[in-house]
mmCIF file of C-alpha atoms in Angstrom:
data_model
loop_
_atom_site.group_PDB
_atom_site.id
_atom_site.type_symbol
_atom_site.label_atom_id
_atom_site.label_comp_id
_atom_site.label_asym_id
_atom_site.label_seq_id
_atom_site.Cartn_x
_atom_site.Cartn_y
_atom_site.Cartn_z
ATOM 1 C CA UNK A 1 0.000 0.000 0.000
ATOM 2 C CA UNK A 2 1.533 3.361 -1.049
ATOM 3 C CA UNK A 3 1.976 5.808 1.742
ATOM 4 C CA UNK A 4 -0.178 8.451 2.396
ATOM 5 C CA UNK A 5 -3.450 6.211 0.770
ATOM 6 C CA UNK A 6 -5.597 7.373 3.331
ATOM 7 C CA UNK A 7 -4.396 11.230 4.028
ATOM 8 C CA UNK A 8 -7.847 11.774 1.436
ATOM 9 C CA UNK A 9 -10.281 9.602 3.223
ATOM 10 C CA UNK A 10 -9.333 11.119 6.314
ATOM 11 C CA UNK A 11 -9.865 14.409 5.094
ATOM 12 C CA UNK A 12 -13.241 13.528 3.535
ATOM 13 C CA UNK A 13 -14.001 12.185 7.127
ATOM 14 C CA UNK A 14 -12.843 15.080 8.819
ATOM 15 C CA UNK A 15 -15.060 17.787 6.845
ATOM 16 C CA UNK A 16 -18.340 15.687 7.346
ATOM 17 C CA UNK A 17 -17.919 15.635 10.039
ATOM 18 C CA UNK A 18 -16.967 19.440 10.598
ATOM 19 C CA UNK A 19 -20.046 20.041 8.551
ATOM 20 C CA UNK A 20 -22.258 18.077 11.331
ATOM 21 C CA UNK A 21 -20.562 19.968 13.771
ATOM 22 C CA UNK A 22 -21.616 23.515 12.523
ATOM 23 C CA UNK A 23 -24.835 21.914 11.787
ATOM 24 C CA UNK A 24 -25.634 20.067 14.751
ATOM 25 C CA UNK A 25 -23.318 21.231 17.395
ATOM 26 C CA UNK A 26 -24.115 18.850 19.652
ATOM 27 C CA UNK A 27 -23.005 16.389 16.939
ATOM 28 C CA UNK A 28 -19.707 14.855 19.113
ATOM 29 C CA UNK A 29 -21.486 14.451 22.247
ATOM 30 C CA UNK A 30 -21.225 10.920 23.923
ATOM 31 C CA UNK A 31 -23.441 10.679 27.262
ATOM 32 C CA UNK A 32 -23.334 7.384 29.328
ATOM 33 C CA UNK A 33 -27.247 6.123 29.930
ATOM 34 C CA UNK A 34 -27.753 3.464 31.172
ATOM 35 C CA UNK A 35 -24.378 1.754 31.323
ATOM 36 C CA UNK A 36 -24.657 2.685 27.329
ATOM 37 C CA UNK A 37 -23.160 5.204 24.710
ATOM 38 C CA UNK A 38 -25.548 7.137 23.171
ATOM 39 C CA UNK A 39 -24.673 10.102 20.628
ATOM 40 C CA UNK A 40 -24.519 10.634 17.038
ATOM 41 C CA UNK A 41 -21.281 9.304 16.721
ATOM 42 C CA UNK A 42 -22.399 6.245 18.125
ATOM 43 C CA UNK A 43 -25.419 5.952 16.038
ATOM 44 C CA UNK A 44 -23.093 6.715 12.878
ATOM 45 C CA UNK A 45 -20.814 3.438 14.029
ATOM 46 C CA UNK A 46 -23.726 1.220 15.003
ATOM 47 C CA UNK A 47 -25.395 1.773 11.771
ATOM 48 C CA UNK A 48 -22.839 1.348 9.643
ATOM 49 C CA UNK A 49 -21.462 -1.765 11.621
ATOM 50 C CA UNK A 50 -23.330 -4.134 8.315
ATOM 51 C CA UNK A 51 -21.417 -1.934 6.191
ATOM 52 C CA UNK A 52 -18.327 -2.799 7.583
ATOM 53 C CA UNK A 53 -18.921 -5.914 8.551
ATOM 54 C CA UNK A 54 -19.585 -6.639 4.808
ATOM 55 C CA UNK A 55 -17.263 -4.043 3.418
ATOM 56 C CA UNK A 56 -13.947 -6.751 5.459
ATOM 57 C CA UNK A 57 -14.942 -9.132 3.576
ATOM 58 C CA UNK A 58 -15.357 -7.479 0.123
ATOM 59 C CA UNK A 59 -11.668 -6.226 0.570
ATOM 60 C CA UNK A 60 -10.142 -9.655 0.776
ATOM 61 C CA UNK A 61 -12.766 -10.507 -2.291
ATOM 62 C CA UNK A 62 -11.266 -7.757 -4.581
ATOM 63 C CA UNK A 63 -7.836 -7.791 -3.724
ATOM 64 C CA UNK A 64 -7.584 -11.127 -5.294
ATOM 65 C CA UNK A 65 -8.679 -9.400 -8.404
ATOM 66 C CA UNK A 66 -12.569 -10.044 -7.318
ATOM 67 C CA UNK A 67 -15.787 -8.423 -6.488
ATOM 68 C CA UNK A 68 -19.080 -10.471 -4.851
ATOM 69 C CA UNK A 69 -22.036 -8.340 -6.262
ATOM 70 C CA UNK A 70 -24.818 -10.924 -4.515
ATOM 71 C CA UNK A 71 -23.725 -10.194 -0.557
ATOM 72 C CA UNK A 72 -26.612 -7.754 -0.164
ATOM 73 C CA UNK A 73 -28.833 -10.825 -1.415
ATOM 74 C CA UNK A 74 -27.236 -13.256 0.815
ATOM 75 C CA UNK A 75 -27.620 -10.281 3.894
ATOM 76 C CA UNK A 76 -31.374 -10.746 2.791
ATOM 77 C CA UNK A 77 -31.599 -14.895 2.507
ATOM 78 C CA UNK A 78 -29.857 -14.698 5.659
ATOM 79 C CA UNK A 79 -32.592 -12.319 8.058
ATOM 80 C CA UNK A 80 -35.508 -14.530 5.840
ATOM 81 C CA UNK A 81 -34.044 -17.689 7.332
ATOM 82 C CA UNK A 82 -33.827 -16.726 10.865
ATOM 83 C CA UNK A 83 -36.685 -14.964 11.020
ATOM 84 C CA UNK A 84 -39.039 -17.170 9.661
ATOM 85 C CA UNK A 85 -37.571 -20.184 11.563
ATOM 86 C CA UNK A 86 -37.920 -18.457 14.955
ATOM 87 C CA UNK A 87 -41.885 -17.170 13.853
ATOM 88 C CA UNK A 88 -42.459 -20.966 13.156
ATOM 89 C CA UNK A 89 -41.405 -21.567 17.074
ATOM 90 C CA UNK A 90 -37.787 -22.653 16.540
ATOM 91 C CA UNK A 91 -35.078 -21.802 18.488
ATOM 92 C CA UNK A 92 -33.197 -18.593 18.262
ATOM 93 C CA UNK A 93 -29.358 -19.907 17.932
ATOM 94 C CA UNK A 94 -30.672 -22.984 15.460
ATOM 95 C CA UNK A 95 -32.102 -20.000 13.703
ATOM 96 C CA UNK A 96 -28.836 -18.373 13.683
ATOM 97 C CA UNK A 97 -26.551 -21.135 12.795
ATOM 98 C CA UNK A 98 -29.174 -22.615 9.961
ATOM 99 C CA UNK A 99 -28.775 -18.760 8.679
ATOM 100 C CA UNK A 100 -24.869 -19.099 8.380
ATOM 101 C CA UNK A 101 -25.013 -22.181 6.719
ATOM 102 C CA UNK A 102 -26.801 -21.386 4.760
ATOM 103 C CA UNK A 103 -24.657 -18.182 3.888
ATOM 104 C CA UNK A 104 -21.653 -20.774 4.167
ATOM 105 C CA UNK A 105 -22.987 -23.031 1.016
ATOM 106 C CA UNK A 106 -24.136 -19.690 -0.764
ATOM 107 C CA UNK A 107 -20.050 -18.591 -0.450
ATOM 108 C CA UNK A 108 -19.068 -21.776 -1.636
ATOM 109 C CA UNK A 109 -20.948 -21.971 -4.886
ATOM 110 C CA UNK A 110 -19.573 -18.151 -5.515
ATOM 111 C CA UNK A 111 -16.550 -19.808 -4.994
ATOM 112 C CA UNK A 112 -16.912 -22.684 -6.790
ATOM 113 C CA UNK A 113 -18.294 -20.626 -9.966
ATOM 114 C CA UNK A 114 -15.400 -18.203 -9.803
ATOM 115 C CA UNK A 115 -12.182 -20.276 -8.908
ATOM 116 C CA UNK A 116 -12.979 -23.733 -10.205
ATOM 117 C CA UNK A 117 -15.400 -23.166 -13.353
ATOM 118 C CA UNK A 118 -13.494 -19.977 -14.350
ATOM 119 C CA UNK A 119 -16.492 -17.663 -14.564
ATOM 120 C CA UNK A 120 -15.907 -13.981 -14.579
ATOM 121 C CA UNK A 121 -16.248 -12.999 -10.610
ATOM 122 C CA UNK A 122 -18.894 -9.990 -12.112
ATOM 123 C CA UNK A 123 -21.356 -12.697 -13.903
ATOM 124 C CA UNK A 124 -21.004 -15.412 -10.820
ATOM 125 C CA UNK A 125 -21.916 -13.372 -8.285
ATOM 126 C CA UNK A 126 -24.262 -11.310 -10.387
ATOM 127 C CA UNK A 127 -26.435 -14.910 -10.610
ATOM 128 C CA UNK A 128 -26.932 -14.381 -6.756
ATOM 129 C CA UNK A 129 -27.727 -11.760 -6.651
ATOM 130 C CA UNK A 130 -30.344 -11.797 -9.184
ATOM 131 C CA UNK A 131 -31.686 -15.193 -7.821
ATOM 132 C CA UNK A 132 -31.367 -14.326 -4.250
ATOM 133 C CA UNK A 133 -33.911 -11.759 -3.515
ATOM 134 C CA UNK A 134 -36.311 -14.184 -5.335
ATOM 135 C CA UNK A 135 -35.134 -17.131 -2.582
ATOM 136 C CA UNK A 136 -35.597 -14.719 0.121
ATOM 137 C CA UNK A 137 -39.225 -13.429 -1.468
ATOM 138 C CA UNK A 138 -40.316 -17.265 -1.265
ATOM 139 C CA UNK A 139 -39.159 -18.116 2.051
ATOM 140 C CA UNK A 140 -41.051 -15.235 3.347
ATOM 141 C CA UNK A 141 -43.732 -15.653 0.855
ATOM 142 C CA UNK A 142 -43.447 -11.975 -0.038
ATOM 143 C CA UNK A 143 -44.456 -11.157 3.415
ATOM 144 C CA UNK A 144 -42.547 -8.887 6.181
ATOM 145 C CA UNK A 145 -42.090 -11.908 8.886
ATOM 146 C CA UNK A 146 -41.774 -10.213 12.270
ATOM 147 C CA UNK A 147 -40.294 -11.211 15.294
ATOM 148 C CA UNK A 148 -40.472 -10.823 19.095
ATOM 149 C CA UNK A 149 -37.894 -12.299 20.578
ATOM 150 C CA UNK A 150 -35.125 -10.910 23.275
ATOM 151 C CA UNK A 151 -32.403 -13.022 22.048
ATOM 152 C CA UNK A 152 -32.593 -12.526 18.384
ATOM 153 C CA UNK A 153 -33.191 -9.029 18.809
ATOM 154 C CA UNK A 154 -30.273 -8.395 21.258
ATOM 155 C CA UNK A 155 -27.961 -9.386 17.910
ATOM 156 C CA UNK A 156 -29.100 -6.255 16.707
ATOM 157 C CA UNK A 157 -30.198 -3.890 19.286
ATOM 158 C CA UNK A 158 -27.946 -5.059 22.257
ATOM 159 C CA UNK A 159 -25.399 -3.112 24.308
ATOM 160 C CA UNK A 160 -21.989 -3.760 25.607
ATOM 161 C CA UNK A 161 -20.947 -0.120 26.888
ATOM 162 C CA UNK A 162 -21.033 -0.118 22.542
ATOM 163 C CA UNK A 163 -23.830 -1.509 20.314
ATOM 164 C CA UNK A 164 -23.761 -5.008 20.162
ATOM 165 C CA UNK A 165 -23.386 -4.468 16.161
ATOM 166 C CA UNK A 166 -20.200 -2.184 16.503
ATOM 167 C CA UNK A 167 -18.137 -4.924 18.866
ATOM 168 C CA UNK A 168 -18.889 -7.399 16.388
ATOM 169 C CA UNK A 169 -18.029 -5.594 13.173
ATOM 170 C CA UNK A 170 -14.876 -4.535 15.051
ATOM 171 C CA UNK A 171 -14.094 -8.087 16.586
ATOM 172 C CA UNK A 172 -14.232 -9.743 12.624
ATOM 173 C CA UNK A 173 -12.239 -6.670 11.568
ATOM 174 C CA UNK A 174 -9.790 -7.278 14.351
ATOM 175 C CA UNK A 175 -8.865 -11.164 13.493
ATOM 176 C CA UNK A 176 -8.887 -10.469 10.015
ATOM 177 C CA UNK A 177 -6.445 -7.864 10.108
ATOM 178 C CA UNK A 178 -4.047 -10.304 12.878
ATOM 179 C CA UNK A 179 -4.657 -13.185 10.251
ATOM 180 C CA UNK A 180 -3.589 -11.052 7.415
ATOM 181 C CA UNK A 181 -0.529 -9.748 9.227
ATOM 182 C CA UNK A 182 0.619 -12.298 11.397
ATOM 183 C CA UNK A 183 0.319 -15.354 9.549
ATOM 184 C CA UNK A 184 1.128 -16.074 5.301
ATOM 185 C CA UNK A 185 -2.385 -15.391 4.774
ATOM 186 C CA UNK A 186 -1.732 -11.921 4.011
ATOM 187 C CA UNK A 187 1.293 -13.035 1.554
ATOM 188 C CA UNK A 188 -1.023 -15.356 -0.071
ATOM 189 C CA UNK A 189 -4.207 -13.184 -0.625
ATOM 190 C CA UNK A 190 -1.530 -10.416 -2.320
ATOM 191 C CA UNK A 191 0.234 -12.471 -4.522
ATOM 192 C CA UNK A 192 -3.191 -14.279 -5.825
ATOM 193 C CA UNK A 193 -4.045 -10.703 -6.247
ATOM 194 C CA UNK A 194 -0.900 -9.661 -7.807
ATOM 195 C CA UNK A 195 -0.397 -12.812 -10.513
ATOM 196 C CA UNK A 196 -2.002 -15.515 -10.108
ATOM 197 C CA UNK A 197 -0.863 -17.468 -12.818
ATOM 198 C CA UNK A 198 3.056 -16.537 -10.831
ATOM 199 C CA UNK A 199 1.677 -17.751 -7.399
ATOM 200 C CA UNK A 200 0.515 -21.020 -9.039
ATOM 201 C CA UNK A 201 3.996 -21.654 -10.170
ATOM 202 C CA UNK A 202 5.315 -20.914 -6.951
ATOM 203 C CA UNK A 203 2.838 -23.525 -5.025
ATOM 204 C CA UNK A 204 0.405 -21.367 -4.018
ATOM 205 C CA UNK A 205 -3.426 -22.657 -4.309
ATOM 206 C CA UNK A 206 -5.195 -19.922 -5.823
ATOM 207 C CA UNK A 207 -8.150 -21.667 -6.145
ATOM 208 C CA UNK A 208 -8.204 -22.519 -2.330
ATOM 209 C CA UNK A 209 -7.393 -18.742 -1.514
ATOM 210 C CA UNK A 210 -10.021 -17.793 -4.265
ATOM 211 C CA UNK A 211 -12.857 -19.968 -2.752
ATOM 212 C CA UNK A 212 -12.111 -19.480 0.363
ATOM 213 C CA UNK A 213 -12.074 -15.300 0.483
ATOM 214 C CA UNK A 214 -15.873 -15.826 -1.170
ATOM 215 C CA UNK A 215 -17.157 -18.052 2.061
ATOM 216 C CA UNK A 216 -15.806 -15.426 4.016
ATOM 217 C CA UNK A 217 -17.373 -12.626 2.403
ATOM 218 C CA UNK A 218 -20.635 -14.716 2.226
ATOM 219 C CA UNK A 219 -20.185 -15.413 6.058
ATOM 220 C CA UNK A 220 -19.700 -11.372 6.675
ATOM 221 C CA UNK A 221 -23.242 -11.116 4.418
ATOM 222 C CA UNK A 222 -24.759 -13.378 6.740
ATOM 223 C CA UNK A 223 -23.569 -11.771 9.723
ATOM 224 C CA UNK A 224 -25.003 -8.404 8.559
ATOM 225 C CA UNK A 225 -27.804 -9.647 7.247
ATOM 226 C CA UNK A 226 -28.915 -10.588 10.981
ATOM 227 C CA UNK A 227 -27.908 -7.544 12.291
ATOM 228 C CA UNK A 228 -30.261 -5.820 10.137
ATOM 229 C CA UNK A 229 -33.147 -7.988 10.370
ATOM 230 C CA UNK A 230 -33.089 -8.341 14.437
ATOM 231 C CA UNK A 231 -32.320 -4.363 14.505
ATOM 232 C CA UNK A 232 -36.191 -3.965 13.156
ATOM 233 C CA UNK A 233 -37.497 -7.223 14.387
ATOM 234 C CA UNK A 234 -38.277 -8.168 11.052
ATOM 235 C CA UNK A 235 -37.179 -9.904 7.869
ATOM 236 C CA UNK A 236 -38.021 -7.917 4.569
ATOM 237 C CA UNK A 237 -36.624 -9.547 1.799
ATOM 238 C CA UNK A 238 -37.167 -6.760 -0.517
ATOM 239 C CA UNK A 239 -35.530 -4.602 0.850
ATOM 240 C CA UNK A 240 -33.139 -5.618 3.537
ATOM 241 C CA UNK A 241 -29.503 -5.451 2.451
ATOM 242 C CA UNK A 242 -30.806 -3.597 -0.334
ATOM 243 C CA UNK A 243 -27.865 -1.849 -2.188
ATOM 244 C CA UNK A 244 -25.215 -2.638 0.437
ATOM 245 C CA UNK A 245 -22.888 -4.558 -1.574
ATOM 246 C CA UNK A 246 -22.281 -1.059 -3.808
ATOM 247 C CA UNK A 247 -21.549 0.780 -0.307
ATOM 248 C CA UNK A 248 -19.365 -2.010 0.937
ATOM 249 C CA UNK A 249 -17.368 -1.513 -2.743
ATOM 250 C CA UNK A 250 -17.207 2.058 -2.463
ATOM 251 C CA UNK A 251 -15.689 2.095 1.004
ATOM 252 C CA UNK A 252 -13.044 -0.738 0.087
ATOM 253 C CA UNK A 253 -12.321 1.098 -3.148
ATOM 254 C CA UNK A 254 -12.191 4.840 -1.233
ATOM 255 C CA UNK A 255 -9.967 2.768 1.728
ATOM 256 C CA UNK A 256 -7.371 2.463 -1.407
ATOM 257 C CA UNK A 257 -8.079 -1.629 -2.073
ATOM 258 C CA UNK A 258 -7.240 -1.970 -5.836
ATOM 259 C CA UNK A 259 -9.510 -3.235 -8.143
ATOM 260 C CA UNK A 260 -6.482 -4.466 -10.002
ATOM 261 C CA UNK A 261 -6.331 -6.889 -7.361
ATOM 262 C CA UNK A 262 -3.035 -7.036 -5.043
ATOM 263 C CA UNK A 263 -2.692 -3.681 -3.129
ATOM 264 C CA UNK A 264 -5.272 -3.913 -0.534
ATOM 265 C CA UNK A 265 -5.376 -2.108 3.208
ATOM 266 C CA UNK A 266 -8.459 -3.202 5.906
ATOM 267 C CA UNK A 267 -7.437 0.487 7.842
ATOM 268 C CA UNK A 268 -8.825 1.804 4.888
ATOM 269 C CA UNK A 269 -11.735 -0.286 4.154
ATOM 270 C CA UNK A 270 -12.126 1.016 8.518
ATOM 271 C CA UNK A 271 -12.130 4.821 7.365
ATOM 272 C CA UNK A 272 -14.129 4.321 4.145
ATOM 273 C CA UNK A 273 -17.066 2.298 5.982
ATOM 274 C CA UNK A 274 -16.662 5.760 8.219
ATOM 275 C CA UNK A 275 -17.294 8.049 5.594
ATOM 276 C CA UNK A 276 -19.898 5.993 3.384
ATOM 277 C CA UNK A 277 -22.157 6.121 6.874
ATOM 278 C CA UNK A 278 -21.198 9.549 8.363
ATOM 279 C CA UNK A 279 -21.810 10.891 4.425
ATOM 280 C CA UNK A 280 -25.460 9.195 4.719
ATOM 281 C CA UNK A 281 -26.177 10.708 8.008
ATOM 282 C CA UNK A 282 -24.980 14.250 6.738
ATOM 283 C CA UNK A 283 -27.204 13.933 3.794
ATOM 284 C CA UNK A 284 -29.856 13.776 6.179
ATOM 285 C CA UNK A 285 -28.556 15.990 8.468
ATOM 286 C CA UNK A 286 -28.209 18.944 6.176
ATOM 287 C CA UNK A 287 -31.739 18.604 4.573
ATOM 288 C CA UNK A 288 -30.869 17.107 0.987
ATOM 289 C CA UNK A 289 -34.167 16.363 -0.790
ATOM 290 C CA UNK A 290 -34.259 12.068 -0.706
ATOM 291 C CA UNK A 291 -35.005 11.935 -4.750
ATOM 292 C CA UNK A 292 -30.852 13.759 -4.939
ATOM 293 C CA UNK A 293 -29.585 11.364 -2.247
ATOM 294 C CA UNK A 294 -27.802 8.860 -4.433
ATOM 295 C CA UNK A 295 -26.631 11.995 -6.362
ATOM 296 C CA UNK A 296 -25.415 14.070 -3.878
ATOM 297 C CA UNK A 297 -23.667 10.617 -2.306
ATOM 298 C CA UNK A 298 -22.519 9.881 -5.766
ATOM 299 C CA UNK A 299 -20.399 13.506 -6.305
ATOM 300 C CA UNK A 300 -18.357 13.119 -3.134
ATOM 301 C CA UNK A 301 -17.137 9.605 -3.447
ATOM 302 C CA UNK A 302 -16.416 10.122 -7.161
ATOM 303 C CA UNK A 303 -14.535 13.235 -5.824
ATOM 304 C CA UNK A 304 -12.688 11.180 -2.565
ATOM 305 C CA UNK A 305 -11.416 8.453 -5.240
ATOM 306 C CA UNK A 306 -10.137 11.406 -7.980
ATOM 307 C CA UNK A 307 -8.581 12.713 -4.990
ATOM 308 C CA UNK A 308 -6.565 8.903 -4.628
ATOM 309 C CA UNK A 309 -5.621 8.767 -8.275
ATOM 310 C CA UNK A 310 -1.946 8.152 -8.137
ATOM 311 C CA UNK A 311 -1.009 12.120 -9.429
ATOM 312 C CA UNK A 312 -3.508 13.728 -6.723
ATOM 313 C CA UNK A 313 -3.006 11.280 -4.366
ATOM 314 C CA UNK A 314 0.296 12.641 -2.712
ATOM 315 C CA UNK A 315 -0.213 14.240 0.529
ATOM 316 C CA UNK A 316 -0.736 18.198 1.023
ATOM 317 C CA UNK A 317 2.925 19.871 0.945
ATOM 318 C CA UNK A 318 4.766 16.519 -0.564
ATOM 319 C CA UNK A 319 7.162 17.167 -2.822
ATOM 320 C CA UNK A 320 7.324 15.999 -6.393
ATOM 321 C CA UNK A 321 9.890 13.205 -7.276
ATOM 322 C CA UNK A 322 11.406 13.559 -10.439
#
């Protein structure tokens, strides 16, 4: 990762949330309720927490030159699953772990299409997520299934001091990064990334590091995907995890991740998840009209990823190298 990749996205950070500030000053206040953290800052992490969550494993997705386009489908399989098992009377933690399996076997076909059958990682995963807001429509029956129970609704609305949501997001963040750092997995996932065709020749198994970086990401879908449904009680398979996967991309790609494949940094993905959620909120915040949302979204991160082009991207007052 050059140096300096995320002098931008901290910057970008830093004047949302300045903005927020003049507009709301109370913006940065923290007060303890409870035993709890409540504030707008805390809202901003628990809410994005999915984002994250899914966004960690996106970045080890596309830095071996992938992207998973069906996680926001697999988010929406996974709420459908546990929240229609645990309105039929089953248990909350079978409900969880028949989720994740689920998730699990939904990762290993994206796997299995992209790293064993050779199909281009855009058109696998784009056959999820196509099909899998139809799955989720039919195990809910095109219904909103609610909930009401304490357990399955802790997942999402629970406290620790933090949001349930946020410890999580930051606990799979966390290993990943000590994985990636202090083991060969790191090595392994970059030079995949890098040339695949090289780290076959030097004994690498791409299509083990291939298939396995899609179960994870599918896992991280599934994770969210119960975060989101137990944070409203409900499973709504229309509309639940709708559009994630495209914030999850942006905030790997504004983190400085590579498309190319290769270069990728999970302190990044971190700060992008950051300003994808704190740039929602401040849409909100400042009264944009909701029909220039997207728009309005669309203009800063186009103008935070300009900013990272390799001849913008050196930091304020660097100097040139001839």
């Amino acid at each position: 990762m050059r140096r300096g990749h995320l002098v931008w996205p901290l910057l970008a950070l830093a004047a949302l949330i300045a903005l927020n500030v003049i507009v709301t000053p109370s913006f940065l206040e923290i007060r303890l309720q409870d035993g709890h953290l409540h504030g707008s800052v805390v809202d901003i992490l628990r809410n994005g927490a999915p984002t994250l969550l899914i966004a960690v494993g996106m970045t080890l997705v596309i830095a071996t030159r992938g992207i998973d386009l069906s996680v926001g489908a697999v988010a929406a399989i996974s709420g459908a699953i546990a929240c229609t098992w645990i309105a039929g009377g089953g248990n909350t933690i079978t409900a969880v772990f028949l989720a994740l399996g689920t998730c699990l076997l939904l990762g290993l076909w994206n796997g299995f299409l992209v790293s064993v059958a050779g199909i281009q990682p855009i058109i696998a995963t784009l056959v999820l997520m196509t099909a899998g807001r139809g799955v989720a429509m039919l195990l809910t029956e095109g219904q909103i299934v609610t909930v009401n129970d304490p357990v399955y609704r802790w997942i999402g609305s629970g406290f620790l001091l933090l949001p349930v949501v946020v410890l999580i997001a930051l606990a799979v963040l966390g290993g990943v990064a000590l994985l990636t750092h202090r083991t060969a997995l790191g090595t392994l996932v970059h030079a995949v990334g890098t040339n695949p065709g090289a780290a076959g020749l030097a004994g690498v198994r791409s299509r083990t590091i291939i298939g396995t970086v899609y179960v994870f990401a599918a896992l991280c879908a599934g994770v969210a995907g119960l975060m989101i449904s137990s944070n409203v009680n409900a499973a709504d398979a229309n509309s639940a995890g709708l559009w994630i996967e495209m914030d999850a991309i942006l905030a790997v790609v504004i983190g400085g991740t590579s498309l190319a494949g290769g270069r990728y940094s999970l302190s990044g993905t971190l700060v992008g998840a950051l300003v994808i959620q704190t740039l929602t909120t401040t849409v909100y915040t400042v009264g944009v009209p909701t029909n220039t949302t997207l728009v309005f979204k669309a203009l800063v991160v186009i103008t935070v990823c300009l900013l990272q082009v390799p001849r913008a991207a050196r930091p304020p007052g660097a100097r040139r190298v001839p």
